[in-house]
PDB file of C-alpha atoms in Angstrom:
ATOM      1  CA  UNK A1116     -25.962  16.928 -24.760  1.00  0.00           C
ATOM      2  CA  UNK A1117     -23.131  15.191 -23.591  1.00  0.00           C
ATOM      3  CA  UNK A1118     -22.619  11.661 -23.772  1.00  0.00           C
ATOM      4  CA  UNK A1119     -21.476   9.552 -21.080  1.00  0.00           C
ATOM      5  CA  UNK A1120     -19.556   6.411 -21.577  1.00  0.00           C
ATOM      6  CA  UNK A1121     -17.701   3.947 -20.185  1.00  0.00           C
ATOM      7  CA  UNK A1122     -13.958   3.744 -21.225  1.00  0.00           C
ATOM      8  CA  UNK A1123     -11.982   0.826 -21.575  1.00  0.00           C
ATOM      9  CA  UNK A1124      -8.881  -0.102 -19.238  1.00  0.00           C
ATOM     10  CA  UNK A1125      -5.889   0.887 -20.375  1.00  0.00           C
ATOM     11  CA  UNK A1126      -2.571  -1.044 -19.154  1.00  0.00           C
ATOM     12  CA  UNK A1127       0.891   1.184 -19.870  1.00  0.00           C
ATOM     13  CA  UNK A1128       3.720   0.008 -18.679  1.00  0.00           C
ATOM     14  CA  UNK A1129       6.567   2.500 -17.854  1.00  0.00           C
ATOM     15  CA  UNK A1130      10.348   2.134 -19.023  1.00  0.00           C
ATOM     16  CA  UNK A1131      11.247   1.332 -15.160  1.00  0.00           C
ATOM     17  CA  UNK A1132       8.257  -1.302 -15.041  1.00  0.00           C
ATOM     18  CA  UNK A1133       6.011   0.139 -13.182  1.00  0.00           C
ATOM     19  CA  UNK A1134       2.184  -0.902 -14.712  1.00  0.00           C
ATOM     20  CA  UNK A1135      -0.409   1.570 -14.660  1.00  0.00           C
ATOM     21  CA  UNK A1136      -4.069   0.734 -15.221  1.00  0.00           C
ATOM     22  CA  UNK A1137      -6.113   3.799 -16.568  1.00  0.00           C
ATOM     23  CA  UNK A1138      -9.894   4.219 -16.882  1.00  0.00           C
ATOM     24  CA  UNK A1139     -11.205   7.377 -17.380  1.00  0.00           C
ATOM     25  CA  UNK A1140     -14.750   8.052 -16.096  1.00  0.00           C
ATOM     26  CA  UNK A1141     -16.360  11.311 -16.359  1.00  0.00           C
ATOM     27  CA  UNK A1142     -19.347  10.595 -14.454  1.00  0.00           C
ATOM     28  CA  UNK A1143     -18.600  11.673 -11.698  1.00  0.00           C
ATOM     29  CA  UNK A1144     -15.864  14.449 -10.830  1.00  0.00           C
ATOM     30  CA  UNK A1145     -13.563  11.815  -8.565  1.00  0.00           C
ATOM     31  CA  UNK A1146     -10.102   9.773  -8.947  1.00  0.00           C
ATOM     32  CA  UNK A1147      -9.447   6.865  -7.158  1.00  0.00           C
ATOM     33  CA  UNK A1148      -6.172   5.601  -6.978  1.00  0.00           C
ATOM     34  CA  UNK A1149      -5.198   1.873  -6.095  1.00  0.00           C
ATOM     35  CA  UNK A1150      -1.392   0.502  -5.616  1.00  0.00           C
ATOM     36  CA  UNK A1151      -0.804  -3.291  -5.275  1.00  0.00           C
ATOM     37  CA  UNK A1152       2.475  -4.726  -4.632  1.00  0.00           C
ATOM     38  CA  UNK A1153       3.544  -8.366  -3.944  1.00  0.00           C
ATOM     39  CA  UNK A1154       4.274  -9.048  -0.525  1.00  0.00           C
ATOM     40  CA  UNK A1155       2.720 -10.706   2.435  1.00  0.00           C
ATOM     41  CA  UNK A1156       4.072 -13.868   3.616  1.00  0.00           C
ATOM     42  CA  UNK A1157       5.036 -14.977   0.353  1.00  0.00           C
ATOM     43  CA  UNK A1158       8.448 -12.599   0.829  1.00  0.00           C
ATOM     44  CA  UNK A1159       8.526 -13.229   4.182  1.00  0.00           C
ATOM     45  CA  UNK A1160      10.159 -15.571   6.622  1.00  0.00           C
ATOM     46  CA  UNK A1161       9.950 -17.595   9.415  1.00  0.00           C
ATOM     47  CA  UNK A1162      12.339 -15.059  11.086  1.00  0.00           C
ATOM     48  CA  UNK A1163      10.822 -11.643  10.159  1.00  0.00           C
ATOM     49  CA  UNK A1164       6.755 -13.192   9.492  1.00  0.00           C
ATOM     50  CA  UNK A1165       4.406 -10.374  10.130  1.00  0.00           C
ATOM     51  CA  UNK A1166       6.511  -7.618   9.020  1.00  0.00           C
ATOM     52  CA  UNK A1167       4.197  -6.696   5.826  1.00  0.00           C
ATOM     53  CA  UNK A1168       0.920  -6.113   7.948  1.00  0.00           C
ATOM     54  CA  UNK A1169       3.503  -4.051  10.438  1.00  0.00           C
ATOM     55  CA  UNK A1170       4.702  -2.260   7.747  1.00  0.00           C
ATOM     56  CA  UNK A1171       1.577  -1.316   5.349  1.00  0.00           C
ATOM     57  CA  UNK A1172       0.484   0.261   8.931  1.00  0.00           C
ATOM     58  CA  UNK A1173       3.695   2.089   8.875  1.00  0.00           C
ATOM     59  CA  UNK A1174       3.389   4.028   5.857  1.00  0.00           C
ATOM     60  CA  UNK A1175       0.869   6.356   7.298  1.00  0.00           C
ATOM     61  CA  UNK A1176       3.120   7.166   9.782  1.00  0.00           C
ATOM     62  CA  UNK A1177       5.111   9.633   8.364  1.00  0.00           C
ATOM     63  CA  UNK A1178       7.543  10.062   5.515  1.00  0.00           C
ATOM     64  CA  UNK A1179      10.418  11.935   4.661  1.00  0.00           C
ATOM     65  CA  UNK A1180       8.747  15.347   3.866  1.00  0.00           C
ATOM     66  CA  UNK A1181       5.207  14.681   5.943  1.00  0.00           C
ATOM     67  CA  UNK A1182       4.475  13.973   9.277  1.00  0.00           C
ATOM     68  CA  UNK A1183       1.853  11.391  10.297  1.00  0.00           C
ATOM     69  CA  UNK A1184      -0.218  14.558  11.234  1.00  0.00           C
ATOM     70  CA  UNK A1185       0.641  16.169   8.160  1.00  0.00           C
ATOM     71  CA  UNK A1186      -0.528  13.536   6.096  1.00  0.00           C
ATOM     72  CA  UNK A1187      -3.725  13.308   7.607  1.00  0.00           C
ATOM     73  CA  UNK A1188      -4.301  17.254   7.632  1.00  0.00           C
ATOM     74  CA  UNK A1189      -3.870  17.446   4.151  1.00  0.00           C
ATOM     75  CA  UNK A1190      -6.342  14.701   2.778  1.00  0.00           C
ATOM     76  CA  UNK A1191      -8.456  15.744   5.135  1.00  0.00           C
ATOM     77  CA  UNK A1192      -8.152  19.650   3.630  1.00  0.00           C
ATOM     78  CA  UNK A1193      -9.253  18.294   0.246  1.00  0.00           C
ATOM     79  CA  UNK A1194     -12.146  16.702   1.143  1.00  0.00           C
ATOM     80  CA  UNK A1195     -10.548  13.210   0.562  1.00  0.00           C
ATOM     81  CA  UNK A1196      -9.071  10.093   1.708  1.00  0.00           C
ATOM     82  CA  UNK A1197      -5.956   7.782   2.033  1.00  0.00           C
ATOM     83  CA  UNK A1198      -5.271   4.442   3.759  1.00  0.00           C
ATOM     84  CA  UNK A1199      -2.616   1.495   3.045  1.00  0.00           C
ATOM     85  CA  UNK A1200      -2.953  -1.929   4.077  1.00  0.00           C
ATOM     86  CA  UNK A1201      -1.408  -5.981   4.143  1.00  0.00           C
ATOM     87  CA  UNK A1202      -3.031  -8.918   3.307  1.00  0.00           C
ATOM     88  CA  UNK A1203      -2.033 -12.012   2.431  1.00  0.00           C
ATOM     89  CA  UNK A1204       0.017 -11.789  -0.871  1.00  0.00           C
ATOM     90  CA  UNK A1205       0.045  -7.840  -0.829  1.00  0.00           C
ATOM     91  CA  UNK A1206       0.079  -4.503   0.442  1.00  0.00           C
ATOM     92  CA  UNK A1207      -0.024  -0.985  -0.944  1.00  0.00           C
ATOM     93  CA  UNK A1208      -1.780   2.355  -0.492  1.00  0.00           C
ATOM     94  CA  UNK A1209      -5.284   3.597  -1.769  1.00  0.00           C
ATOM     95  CA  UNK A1210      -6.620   7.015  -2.155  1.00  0.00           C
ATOM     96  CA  UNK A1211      -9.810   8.754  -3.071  1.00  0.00           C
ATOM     97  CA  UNK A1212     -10.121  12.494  -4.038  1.00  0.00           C
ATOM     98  CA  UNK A1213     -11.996  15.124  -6.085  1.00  0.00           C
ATOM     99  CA  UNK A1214     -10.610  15.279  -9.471  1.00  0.00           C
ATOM    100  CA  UNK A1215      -9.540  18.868  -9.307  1.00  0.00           C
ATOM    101  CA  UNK A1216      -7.736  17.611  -6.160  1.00  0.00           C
ATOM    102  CA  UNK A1217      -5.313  15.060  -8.542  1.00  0.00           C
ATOM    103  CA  UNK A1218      -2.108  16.883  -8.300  1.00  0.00           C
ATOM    104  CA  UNK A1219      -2.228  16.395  -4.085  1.00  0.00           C
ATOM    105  CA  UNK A1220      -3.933  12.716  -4.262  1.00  0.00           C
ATOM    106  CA  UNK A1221      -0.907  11.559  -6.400  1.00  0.00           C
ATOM    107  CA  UNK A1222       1.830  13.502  -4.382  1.00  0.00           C
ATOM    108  CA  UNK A1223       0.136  11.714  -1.102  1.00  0.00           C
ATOM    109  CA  UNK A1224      -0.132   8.108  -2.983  1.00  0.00           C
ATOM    110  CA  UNK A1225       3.669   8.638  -4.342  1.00  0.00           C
ATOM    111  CA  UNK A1226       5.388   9.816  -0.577  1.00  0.00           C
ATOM    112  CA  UNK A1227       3.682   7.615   1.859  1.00  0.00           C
ATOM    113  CA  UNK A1228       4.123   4.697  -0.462  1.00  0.00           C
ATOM    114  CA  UNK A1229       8.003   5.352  -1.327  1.00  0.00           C
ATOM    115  CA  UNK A1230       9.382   7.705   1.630  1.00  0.00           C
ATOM    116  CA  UNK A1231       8.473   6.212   4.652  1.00  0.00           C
ATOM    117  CA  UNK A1232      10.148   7.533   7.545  1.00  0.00           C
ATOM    118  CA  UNK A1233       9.625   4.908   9.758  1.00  0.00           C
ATOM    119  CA  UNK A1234       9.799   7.057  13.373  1.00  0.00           C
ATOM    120  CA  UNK A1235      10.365   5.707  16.279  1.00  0.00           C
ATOM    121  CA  UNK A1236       7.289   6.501  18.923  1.00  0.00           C
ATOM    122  CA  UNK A1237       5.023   5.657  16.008  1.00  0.00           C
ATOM    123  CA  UNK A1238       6.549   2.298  15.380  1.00  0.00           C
ATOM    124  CA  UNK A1239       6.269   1.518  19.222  1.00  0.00           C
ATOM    125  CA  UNK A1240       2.897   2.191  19.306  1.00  0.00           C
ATOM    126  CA  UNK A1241       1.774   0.172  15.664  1.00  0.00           C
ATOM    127  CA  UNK A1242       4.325  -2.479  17.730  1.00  0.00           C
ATOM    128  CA  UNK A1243       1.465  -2.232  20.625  1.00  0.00           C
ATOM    129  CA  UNK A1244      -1.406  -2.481  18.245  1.00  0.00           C
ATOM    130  CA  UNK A1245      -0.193  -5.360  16.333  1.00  0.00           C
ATOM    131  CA  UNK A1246       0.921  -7.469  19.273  1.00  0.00           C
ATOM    132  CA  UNK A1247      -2.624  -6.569  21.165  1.00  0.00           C
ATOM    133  CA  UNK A1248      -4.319  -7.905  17.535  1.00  0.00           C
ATOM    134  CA  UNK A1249      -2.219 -11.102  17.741  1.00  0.00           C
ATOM    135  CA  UNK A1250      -2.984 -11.338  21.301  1.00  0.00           C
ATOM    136  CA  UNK A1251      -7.098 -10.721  21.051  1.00  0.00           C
ATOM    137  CA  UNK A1252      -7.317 -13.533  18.394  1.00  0.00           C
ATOM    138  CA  UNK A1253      -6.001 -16.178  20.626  1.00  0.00           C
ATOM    139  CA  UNK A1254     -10.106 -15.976  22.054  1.00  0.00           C
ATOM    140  CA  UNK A1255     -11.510 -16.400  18.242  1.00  0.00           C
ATOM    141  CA  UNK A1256     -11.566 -20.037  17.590  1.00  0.00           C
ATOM    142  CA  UNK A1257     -12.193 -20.210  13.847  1.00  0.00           C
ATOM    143  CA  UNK A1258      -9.158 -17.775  13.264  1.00  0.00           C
ATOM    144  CA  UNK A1259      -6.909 -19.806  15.772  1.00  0.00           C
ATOM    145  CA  UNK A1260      -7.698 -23.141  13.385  1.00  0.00           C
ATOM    146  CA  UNK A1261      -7.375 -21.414  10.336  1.00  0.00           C
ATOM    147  CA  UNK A1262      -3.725 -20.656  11.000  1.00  0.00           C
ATOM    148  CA  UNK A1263      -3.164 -24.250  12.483  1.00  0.00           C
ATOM    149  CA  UNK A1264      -4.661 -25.572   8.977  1.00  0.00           C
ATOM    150  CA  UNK A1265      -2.128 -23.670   6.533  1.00  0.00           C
ATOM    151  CA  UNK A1266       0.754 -24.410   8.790  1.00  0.00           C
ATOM    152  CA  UNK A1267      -0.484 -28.210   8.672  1.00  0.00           C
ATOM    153  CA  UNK A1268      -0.988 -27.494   4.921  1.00  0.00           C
ATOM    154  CA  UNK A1269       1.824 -25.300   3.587  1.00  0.00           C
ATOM    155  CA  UNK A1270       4.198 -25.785   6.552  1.00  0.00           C
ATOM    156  CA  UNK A1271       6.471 -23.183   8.096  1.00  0.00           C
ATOM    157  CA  UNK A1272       6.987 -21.176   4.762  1.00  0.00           C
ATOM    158  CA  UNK A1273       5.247 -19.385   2.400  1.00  0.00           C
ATOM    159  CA  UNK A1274       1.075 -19.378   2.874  1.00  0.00           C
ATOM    160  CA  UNK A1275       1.919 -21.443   6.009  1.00  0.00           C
ATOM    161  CA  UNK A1276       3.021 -18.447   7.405  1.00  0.00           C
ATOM    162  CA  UNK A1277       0.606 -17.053   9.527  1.00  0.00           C
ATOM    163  CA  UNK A1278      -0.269 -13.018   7.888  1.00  0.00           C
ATOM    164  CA  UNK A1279       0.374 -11.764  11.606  1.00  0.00           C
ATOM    165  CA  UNK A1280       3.267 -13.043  12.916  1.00  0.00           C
ATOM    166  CA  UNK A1281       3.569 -13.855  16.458  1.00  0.00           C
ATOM    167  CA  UNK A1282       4.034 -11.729  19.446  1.00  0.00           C
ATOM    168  CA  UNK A1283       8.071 -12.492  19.893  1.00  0.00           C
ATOM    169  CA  UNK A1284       8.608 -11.535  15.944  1.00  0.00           C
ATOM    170  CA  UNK A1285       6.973  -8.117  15.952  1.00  0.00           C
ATOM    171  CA  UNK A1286       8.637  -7.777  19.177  1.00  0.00           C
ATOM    172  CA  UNK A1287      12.333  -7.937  17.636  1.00  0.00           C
ATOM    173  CA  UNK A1288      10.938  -6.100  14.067  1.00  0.00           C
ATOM    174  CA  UNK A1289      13.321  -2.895  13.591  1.00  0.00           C
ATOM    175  CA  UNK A1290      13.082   0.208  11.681  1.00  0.00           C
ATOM    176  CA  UNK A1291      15.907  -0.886  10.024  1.00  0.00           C
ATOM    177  CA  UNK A1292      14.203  -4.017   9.248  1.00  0.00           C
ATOM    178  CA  UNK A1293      11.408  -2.419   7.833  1.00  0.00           C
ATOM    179  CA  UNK A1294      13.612   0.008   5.950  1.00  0.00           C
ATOM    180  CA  UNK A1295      15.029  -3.415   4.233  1.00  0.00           C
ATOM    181  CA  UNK A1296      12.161  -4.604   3.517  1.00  0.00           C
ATOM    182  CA  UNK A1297      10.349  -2.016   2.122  1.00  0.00           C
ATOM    183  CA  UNK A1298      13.559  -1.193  -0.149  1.00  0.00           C
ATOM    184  CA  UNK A1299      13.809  -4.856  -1.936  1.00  0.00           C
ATOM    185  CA  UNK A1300       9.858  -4.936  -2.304  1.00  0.00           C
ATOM    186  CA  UNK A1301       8.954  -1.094  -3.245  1.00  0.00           C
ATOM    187  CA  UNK A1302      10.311  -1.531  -6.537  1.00  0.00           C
ATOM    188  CA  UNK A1303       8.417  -0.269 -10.174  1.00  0.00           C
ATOM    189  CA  UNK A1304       7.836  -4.124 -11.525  1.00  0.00           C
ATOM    190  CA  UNK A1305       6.666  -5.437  -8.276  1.00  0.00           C
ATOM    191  CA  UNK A1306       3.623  -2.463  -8.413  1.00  0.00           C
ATOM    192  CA  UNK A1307       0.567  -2.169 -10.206  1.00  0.00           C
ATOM    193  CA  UNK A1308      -1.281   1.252  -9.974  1.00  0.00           C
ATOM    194  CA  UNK A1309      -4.247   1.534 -11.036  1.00  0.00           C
ATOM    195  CA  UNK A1310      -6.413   4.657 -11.317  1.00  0.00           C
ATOM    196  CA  UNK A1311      -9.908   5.376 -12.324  1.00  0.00           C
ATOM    197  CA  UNK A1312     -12.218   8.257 -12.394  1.00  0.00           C
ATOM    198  CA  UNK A1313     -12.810  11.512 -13.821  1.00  0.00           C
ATOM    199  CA  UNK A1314      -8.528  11.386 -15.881  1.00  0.00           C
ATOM    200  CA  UNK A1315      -7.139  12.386 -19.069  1.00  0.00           C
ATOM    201  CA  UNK A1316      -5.196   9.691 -20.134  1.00  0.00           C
ATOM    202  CA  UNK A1317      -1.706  11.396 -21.516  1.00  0.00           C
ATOM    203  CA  UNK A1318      -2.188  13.709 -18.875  1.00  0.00           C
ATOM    204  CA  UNK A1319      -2.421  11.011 -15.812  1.00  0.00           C
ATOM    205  CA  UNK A1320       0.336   8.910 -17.350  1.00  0.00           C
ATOM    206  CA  UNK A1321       2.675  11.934 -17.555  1.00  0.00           C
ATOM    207  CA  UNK A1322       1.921  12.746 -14.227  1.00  0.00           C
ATOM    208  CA  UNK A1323       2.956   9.573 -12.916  1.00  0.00           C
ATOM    209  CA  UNK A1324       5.511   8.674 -14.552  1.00  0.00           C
ATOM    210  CA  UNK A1325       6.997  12.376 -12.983  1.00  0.00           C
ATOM    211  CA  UNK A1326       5.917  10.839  -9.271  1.00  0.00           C
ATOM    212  CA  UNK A1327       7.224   7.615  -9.914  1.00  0.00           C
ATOM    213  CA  UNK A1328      10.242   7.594 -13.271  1.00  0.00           C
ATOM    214  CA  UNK A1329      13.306   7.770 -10.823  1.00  0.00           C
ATOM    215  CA  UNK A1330      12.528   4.745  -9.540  1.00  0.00           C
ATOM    216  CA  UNK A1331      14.443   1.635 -10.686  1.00  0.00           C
ATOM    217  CA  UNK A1332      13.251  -1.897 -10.918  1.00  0.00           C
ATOM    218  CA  UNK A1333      15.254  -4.987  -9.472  1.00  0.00           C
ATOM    219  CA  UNK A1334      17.091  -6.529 -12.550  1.00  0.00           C
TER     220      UNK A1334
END
């Protein structure tokens, strides 16, 4: 009979920085993958605030290899499931898929999170959603005082930043921008990845560390 058990985390750090958090599970035959990276308003400004919720939307969008379409046929081939998002220190990308699927649920994870491609009509249109966001929580009351509070708290920097931006900011945002910004922030010792499920541990870590080695970290 086989016994079932539950593994303890394993941190590794790779020679570029990047952490990875292992925990192999064999319960059931899935791998989840989680990426964390500082961002939010604590590495942004008063002049581009808002850009890390913009951009976490971006990274769907399409990359370098893999159209937004593309990216969405192919998790959905598998049976699985990818989405990024920003929040108020972070952003990043998460993924779910069957553990025979790994190979295609890392590949996903690794392009969307380091080869955006940033294209234009999809841009315009995130531009639209974001701005109508901004716009629709000018009628929600509590939200509108909770970003009065941290401004009168934290001032015009850092968590007095407001996660969304305004309207005018997001207006003037640029590919290029976002190009920048991704570039100083996607870096190996500014992510955490964790993954979980039904792994190997030499074999996961020698995975990523082929996804992810070329990358180097800001010195």
């Amino acid at each position: 009979r086989r016994v079932l058990f539950r593994s303890p985390i394993q941190k590794i750090e790779l020679p570029n920085g990047l952490r990875l958090l292992l925990k192999p599970d064999s319960r059931l035959p899935f791998v989840e993958f989680r990426t964390v990276l500082q961002g939010g308003v604590l590495a942004e400004s008063a002049t581009n605030n808002g850009i890390t919720r913009l951009l976490s939307n971006m990274l769907l969008k399409g990359t370098t290899k893999r159209s937004a379409e593309k990216i969405v046929t192919e998790i959905e081939s598998i049976g699985g499931q990818i989405d990024s998002y920003g929040g108020n220190q972070s952003f990043g990308v998460n993924a779910e898929v069957l553990s025979s699927d790994f190979a295609t649920g890392l590949d996903l994870v690794a392009d969307v999170l380091l080869n955006p491609s940033f294209p234009a009509n999809e841009l315009e249109r995130e531009r639209e959603i974001h701005i109508a966001s901004i716009a629709a929580r000018k009628d929600d009351l509590l939200k509108t005082a909770g970003v009065a509070m941290r401004r009168a708290l934290f001032g015009e920097s850092g968590f007095g930043l407001d996660p969304l931006g305004s309207e005018g900011i997001i207006q003037r945002i640029s590919a290029a921008d976002l190009r920048a910004f991704h570039h100083r922030l996607t870096v190996p010792n500014n992510c955490v990845l964790a993954i979980y499920g039904d792994i190997k541990v030499a074999e996961t870590k020698a995975a990523v560390e082929k996804a992810f080695g070329d990358r180097k970290s800001v010195v």
